[in-house]
C-alpha positions as YAML, in Angstrom:
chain: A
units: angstrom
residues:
- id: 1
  name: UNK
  ca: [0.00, 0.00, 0.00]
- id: 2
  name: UNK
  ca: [1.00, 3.35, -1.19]
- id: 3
  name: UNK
  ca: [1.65, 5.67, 1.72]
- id: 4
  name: UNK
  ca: [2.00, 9.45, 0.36]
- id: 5
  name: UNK
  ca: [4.67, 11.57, 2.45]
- id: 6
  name: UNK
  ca: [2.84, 14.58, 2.98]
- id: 7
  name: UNK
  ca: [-0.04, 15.04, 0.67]
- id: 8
  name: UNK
  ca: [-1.61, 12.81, -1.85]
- id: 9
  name: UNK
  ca: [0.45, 12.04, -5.08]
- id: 10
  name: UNK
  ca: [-0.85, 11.76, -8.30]
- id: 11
  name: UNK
  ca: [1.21, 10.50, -11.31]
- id: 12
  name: UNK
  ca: [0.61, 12.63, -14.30]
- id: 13
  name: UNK
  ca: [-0.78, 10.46, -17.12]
- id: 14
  name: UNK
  ca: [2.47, 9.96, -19.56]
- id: 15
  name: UNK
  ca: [4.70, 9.04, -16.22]
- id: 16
  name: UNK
  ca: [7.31, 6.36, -16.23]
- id: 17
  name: UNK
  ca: [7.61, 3.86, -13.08]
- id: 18
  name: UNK
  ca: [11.29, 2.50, -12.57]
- id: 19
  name: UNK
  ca: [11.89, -0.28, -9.80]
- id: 20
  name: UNK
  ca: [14.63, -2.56, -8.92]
- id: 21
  name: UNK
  ca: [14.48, -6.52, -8.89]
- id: 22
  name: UNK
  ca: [16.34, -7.77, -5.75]
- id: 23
  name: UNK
  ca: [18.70, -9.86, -8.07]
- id: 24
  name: UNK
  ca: [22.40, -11.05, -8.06]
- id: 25
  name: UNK
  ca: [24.79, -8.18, -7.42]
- id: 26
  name: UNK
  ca: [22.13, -5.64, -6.30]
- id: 27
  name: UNK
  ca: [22.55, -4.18, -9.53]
- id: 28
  name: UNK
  ca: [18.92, -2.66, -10.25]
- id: 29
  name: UNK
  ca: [19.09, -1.56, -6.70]
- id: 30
  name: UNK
  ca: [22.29, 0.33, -7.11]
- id: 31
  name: UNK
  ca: [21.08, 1.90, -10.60]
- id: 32
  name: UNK
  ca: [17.68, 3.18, -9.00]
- id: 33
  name: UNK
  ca: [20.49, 4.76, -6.51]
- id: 34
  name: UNK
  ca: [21.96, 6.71, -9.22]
- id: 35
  name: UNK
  ca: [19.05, 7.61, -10.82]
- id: 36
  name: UNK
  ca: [17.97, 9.16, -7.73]
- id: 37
  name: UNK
  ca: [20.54, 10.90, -6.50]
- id: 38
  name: UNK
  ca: [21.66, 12.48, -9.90]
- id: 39
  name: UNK
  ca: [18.02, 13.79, -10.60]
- id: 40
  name: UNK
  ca: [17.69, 15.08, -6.85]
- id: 41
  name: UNK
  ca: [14.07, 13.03, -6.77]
- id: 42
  name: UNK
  ca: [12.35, 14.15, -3.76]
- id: 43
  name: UNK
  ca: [10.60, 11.41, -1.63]
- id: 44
  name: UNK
  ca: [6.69, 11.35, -2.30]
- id: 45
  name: UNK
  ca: [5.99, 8.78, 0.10]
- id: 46
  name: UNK
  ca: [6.86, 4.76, 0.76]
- id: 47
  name: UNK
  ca: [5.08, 1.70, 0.45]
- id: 48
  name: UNK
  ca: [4.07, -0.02, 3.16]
- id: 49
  name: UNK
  ca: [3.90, -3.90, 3.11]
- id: 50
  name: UNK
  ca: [4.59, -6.66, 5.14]
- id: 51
  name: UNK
  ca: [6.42, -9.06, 2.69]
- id: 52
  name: UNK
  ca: [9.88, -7.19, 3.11]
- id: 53
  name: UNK
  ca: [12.15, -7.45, 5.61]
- id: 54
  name: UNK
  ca: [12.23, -4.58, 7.92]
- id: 55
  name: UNK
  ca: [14.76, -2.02, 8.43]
- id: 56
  name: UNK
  ca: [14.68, 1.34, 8.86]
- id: 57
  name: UNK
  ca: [18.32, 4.04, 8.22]
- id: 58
  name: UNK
  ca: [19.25, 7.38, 7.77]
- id: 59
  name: UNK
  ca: [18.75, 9.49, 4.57]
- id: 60
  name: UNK
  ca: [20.98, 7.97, 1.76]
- id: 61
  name: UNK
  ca: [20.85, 10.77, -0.43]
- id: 62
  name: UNK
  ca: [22.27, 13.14, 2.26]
- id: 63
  name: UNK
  ca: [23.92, 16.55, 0.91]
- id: 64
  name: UNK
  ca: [24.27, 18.22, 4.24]
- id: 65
  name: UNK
  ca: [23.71, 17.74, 7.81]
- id: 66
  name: UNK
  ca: [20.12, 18.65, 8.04]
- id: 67
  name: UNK
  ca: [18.99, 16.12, 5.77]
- id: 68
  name: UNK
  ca: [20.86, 13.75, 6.74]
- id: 69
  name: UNK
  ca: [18.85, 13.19, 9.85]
- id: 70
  name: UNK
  ca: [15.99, 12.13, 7.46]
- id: 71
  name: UNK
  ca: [14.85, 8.28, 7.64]
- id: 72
  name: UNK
  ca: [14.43, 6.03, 5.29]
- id: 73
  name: UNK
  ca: [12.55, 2.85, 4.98]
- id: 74
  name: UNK
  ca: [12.64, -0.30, 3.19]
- id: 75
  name: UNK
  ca: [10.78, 0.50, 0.07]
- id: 76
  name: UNK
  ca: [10.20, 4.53, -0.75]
- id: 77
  name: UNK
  ca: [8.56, 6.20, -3.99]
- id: 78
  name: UNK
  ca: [10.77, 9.31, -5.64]
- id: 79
  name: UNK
  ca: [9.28, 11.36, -8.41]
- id: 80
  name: UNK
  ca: [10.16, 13.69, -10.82]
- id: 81
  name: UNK
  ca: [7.01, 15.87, -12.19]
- id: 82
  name: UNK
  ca: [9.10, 17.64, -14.75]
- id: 83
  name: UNK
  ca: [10.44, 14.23, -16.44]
- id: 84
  name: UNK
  ca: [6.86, 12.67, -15.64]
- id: 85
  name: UNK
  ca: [9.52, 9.93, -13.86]
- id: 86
  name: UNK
  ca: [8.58, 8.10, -10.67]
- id: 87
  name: UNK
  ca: [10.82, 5.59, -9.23]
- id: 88
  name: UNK
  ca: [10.48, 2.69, -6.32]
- id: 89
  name: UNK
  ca: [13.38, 1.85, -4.61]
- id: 90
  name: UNK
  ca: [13.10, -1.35, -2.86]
- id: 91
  name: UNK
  ca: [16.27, -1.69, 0.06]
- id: 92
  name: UNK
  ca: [15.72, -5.15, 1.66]
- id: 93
  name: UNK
  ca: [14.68, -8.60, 0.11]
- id: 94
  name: UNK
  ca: [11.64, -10.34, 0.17]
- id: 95
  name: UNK
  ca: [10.90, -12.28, 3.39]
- id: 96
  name: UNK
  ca: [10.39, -16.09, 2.19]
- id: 97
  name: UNK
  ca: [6.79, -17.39, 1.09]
- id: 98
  name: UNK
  ca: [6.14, -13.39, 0.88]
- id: 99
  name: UNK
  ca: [6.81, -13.16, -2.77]
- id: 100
  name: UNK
  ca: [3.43, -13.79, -4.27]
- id: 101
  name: UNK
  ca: [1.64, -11.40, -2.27]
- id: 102
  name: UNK
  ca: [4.52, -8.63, -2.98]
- id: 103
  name: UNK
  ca: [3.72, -8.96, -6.19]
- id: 104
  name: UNK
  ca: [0.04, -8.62, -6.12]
- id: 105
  name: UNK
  ca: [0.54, -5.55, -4.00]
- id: 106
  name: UNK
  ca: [2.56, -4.03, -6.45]
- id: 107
  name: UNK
  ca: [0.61, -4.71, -9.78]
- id: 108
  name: UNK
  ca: [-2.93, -3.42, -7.81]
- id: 109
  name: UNK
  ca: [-0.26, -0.40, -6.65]
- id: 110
  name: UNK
  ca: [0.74, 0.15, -10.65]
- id: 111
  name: UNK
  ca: [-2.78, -0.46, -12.03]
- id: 112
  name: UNK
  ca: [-4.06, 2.17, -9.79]
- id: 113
  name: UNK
  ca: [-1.58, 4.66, -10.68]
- id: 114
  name: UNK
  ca: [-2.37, 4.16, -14.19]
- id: 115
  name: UNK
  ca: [1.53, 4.55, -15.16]
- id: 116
  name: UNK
  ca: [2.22, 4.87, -18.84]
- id: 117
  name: UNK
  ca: [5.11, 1.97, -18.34]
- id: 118
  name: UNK
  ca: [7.35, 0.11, -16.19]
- id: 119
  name: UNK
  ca: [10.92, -0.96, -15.91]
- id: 120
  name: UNK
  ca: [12.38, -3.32, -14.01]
- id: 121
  name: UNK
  ca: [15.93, -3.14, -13.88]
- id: 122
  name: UNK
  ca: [17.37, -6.70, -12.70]
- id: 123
  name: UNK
  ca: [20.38, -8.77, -13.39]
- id: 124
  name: UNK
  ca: [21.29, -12.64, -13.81]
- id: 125
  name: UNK
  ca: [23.89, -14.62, -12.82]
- id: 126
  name: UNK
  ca: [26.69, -14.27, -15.71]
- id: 127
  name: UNK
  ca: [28.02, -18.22, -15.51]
- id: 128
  name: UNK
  ca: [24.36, -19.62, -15.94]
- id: 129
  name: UNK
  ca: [23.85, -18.17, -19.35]
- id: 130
  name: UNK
  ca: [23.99, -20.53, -22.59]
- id: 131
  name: UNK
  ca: [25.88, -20.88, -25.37]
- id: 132
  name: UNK
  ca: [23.96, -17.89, -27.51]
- id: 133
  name: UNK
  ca: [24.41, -15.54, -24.25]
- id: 134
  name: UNK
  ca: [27.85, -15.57, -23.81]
- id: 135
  name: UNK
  ca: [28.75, -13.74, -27.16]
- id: 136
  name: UNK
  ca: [27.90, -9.93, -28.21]
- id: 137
  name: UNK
  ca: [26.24, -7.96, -25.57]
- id: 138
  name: UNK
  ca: [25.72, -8.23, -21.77]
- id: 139
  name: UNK
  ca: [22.50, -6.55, -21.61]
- id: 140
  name: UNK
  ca: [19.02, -7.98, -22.17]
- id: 141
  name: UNK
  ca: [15.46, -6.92, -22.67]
- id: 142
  name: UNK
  ca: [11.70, -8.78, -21.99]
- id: 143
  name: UNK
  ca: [8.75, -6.57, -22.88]
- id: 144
  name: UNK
  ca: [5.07, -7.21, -22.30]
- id: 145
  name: UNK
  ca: [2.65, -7.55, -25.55]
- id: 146
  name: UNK
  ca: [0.83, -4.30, -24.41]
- id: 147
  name: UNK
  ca: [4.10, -2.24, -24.84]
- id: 148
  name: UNK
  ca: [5.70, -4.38, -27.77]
- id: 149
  name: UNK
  ca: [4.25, -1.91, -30.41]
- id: 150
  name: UNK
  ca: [5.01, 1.30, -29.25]
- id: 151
  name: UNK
  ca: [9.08, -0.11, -28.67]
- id: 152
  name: UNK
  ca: [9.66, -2.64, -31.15]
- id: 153
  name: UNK
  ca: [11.21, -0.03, -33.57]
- id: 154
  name: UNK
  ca: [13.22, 1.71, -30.72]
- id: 155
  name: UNK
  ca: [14.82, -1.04, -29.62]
- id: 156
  name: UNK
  ca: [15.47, -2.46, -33.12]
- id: 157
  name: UNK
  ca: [17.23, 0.91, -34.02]
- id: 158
  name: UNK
  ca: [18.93, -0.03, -30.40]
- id: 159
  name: UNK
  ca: [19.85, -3.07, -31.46]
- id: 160
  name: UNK
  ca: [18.99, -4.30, -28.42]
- id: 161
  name: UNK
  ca: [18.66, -8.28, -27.37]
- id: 162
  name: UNK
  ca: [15.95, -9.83, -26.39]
- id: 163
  name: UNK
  ca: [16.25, -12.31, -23.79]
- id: 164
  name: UNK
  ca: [16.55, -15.41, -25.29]
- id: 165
  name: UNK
  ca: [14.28, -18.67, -24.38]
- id: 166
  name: UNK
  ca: [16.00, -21.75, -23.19]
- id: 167
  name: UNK
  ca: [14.83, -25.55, -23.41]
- id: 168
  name: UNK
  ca: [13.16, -26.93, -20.80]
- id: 169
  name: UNK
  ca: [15.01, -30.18, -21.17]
- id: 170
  name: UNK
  ca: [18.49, -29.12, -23.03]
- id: 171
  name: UNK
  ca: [19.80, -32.09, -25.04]
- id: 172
  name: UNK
  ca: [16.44, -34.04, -24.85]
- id: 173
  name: UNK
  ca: [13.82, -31.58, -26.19]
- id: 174
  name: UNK
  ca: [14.67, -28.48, -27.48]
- id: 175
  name: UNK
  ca: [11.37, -27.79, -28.57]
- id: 176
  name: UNK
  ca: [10.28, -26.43, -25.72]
- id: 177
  name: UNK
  ca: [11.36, -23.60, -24.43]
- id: 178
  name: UNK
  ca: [10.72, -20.78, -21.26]
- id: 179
  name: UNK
  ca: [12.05, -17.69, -20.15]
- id: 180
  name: UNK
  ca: [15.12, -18.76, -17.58]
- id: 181
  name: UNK
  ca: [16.30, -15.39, -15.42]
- id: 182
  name: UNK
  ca: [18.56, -17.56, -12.48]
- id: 183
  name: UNK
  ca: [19.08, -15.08, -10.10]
- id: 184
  name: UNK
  ca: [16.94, -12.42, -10.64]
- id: 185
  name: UNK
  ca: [14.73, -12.78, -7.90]
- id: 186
  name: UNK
  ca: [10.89, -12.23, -8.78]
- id: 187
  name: UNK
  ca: [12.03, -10.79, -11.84]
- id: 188
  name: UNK
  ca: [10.40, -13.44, -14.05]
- id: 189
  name: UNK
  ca: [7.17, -13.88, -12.16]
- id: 190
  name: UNK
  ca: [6.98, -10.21, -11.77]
- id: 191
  name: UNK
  ca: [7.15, -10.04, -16.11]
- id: 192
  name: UNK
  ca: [4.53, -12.74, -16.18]
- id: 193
  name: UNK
  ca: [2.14, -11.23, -13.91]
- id: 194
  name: UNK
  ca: [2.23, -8.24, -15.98]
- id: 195
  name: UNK
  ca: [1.65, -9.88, -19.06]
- id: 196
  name: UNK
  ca: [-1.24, -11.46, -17.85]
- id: 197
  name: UNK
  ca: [-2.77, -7.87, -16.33]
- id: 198
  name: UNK
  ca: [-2.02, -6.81, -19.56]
- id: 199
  name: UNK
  ca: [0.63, -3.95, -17.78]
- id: 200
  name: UNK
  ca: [2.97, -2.15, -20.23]
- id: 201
  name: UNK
  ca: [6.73, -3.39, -18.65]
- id: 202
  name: UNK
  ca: [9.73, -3.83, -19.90]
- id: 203
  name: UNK
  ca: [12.44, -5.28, -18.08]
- id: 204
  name: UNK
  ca: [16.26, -4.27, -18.74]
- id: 205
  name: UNK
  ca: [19.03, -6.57, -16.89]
- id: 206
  name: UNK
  ca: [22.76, -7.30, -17.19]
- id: 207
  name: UNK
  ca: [24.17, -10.61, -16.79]
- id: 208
  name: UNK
  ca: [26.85, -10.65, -14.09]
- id: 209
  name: UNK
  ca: [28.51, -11.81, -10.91]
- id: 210
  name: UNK
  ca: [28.89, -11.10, -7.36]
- id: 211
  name: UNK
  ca: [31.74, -9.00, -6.07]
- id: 212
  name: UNK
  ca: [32.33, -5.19, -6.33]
- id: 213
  name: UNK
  ca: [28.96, -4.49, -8.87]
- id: 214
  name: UNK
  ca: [28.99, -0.71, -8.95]
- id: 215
  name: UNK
  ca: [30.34, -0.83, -13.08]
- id: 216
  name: UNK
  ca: [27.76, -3.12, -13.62]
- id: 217
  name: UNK
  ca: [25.13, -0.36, -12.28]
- id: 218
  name: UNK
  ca: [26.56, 2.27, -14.30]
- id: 219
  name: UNK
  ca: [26.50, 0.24, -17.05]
- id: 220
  name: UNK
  ca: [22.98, -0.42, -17.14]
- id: 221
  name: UNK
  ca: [22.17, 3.31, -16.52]
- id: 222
  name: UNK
  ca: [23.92, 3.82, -19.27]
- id: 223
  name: UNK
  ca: [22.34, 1.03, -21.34]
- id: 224
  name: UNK
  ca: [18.81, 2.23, -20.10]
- id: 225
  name: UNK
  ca: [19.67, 6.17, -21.11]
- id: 226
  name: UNK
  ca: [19.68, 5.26, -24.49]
- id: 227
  name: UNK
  ca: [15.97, 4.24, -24.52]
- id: 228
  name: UNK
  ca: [14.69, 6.63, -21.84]
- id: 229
  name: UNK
  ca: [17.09, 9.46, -22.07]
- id: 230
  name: UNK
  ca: [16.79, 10.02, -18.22]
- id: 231
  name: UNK
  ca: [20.07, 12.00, -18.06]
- id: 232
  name: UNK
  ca: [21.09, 14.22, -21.41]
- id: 233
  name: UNK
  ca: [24.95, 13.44, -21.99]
- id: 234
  name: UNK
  ca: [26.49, 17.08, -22.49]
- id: 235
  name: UNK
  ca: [28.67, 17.79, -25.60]
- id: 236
  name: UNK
  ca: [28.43, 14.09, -26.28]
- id: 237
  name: UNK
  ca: [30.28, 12.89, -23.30]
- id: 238
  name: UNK
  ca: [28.99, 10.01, -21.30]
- id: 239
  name: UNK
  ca: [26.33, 11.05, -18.97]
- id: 240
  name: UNK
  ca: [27.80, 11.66, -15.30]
- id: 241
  name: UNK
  ca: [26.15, 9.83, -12.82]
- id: 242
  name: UNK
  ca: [25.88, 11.14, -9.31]
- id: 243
  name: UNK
  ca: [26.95, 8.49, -6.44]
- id: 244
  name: UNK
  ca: [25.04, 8.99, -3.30]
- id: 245
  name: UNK
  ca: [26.88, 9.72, 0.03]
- id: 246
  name: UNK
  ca: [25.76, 6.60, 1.13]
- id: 247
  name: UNK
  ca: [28.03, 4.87, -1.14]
- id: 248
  name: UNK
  ca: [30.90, 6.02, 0.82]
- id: 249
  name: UNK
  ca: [30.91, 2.94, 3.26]
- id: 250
  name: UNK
  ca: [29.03, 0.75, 0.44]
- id: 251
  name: UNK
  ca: [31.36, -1.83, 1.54]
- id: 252
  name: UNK
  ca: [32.67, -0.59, 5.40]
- id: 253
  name: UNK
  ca: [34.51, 2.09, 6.69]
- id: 254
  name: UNK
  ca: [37.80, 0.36, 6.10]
- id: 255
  name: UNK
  ca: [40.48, -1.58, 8.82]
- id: 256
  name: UNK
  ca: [40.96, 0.40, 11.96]
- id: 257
  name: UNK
  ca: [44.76, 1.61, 12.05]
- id: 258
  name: UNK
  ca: [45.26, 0.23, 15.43]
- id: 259
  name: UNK
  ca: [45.63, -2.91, 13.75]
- id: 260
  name: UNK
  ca: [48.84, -2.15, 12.89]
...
């Protein structure tokens, strides 16, 4: 349930909803980040839900000590008006068995809101991809039938790749195939759903591998603002990509010196 942060929030009618799939590497996580902090999105409220796990933390985006006393929770909404951009950022993973309903929640939340499209940015595991993912490009796209029309050209002109189908019994049958995203969390069933609600979605990923993933999550910002243009690249440099001041102990605050 959408929980507005002051007064009620109303999407304009052409507005874009990005979200993150708690997948391998926190990539989509760590894009939504970016996006975030290099559009200076103010908060517009959270959603509330049981089906995450808890937490509660100080203001990520912080830029000076009195907002830094700001809280955040475990899944908050950001919008732009000017961009007609809203964005979910989702900071803890799913509590087990809690999926299904998360899901649910969200498609009633994105139905209601009447958004214009979605985009999930997710990730999957790099060494589980086949023999026709491992050449050309990283990146990957699945779009629902509603939105297949008004994107097929764009992302032919893209070039981008769709994400390929792989046999339910390799070697035996290779007739039939599914849609195989290992380690994208509800990534898959979160496509599905939307294709059956008939939502226009489109999900964006990058296959990769645990470790240090902030390149991956500019890469698929970068990847992404060639479709969306979310961030106009001055003078035809690469855009620049804000990092949050969170990111500054992303992973600790380093060995104490009285260690040595």
């Amino acid at each position: 349930m959408f929980i507005p942060a002051a007064s009620d929030w109303c999407p304009p009618a052409d507005c874009t909803l990005l979200l993150p799939a708690v997948s391998v590497g926190n990539v989509g996580q760590l894009a939504i980040d970016l996006i975030i902090s290099t559009l200076n999105m103010p908060k517009v409220g959270y959603f509330y839900t049981d089906c995450l796990v808890p937490m509660v933390g100080n203001n990520p985006y912080a830029t000076n000590e009195d907002n830094s006393v700001e809280l955040c929770t475990n899944a908050e909404v950001y919008a732009l008006p000017s961009k007609s951009l809203a964005v979910l950022q989702i900071r803890s993973s799913l509590i087990k068995k809690k999926s299904r309903p998360f899901r649910q929640a969200l498609t009633c939340w994105i139905k209601k809101c009447g958004f214009a499209k979605v985009v999930l940015l997710s990730s999957s595991y790099a060494y589980q991809r086949d023999d026709q993912q491992i050449l050309g490009s990283p990146f990957r796209y699945l779009v629902t039938p509603g939105l297949q029309t008004s994107v097929a050209d764009i992302m032919k002109e893209l070039q981008w790749k769709e994400m390929e189908k792989v046999s339910l019994y390799p070697g035996i049958n290779d007739e039939e195939k599914k849609i195989s995203i290992p380690g994208g969390g509800f990534t898959k069933q979160m496509f599905e759903g939307c294709c059956s609600e008939d939502i226009h979605m489109a999900v964006v990923l990058k296959f990769c591998s645990e470790g240090d993933n902030i390149p991956d999550a500019f890469a698929l910002l970068d990847h992404l603002n060639k479709w969306l243009h979310l961030h106009i690249p001055t003078n035809d440099v690469a855009p620049h990509w804000k990092t949050p001041s969170s990111w500054r102990l992303l992973f600790g605050s380093g060995l104490p010196p009285m260690l040595f």
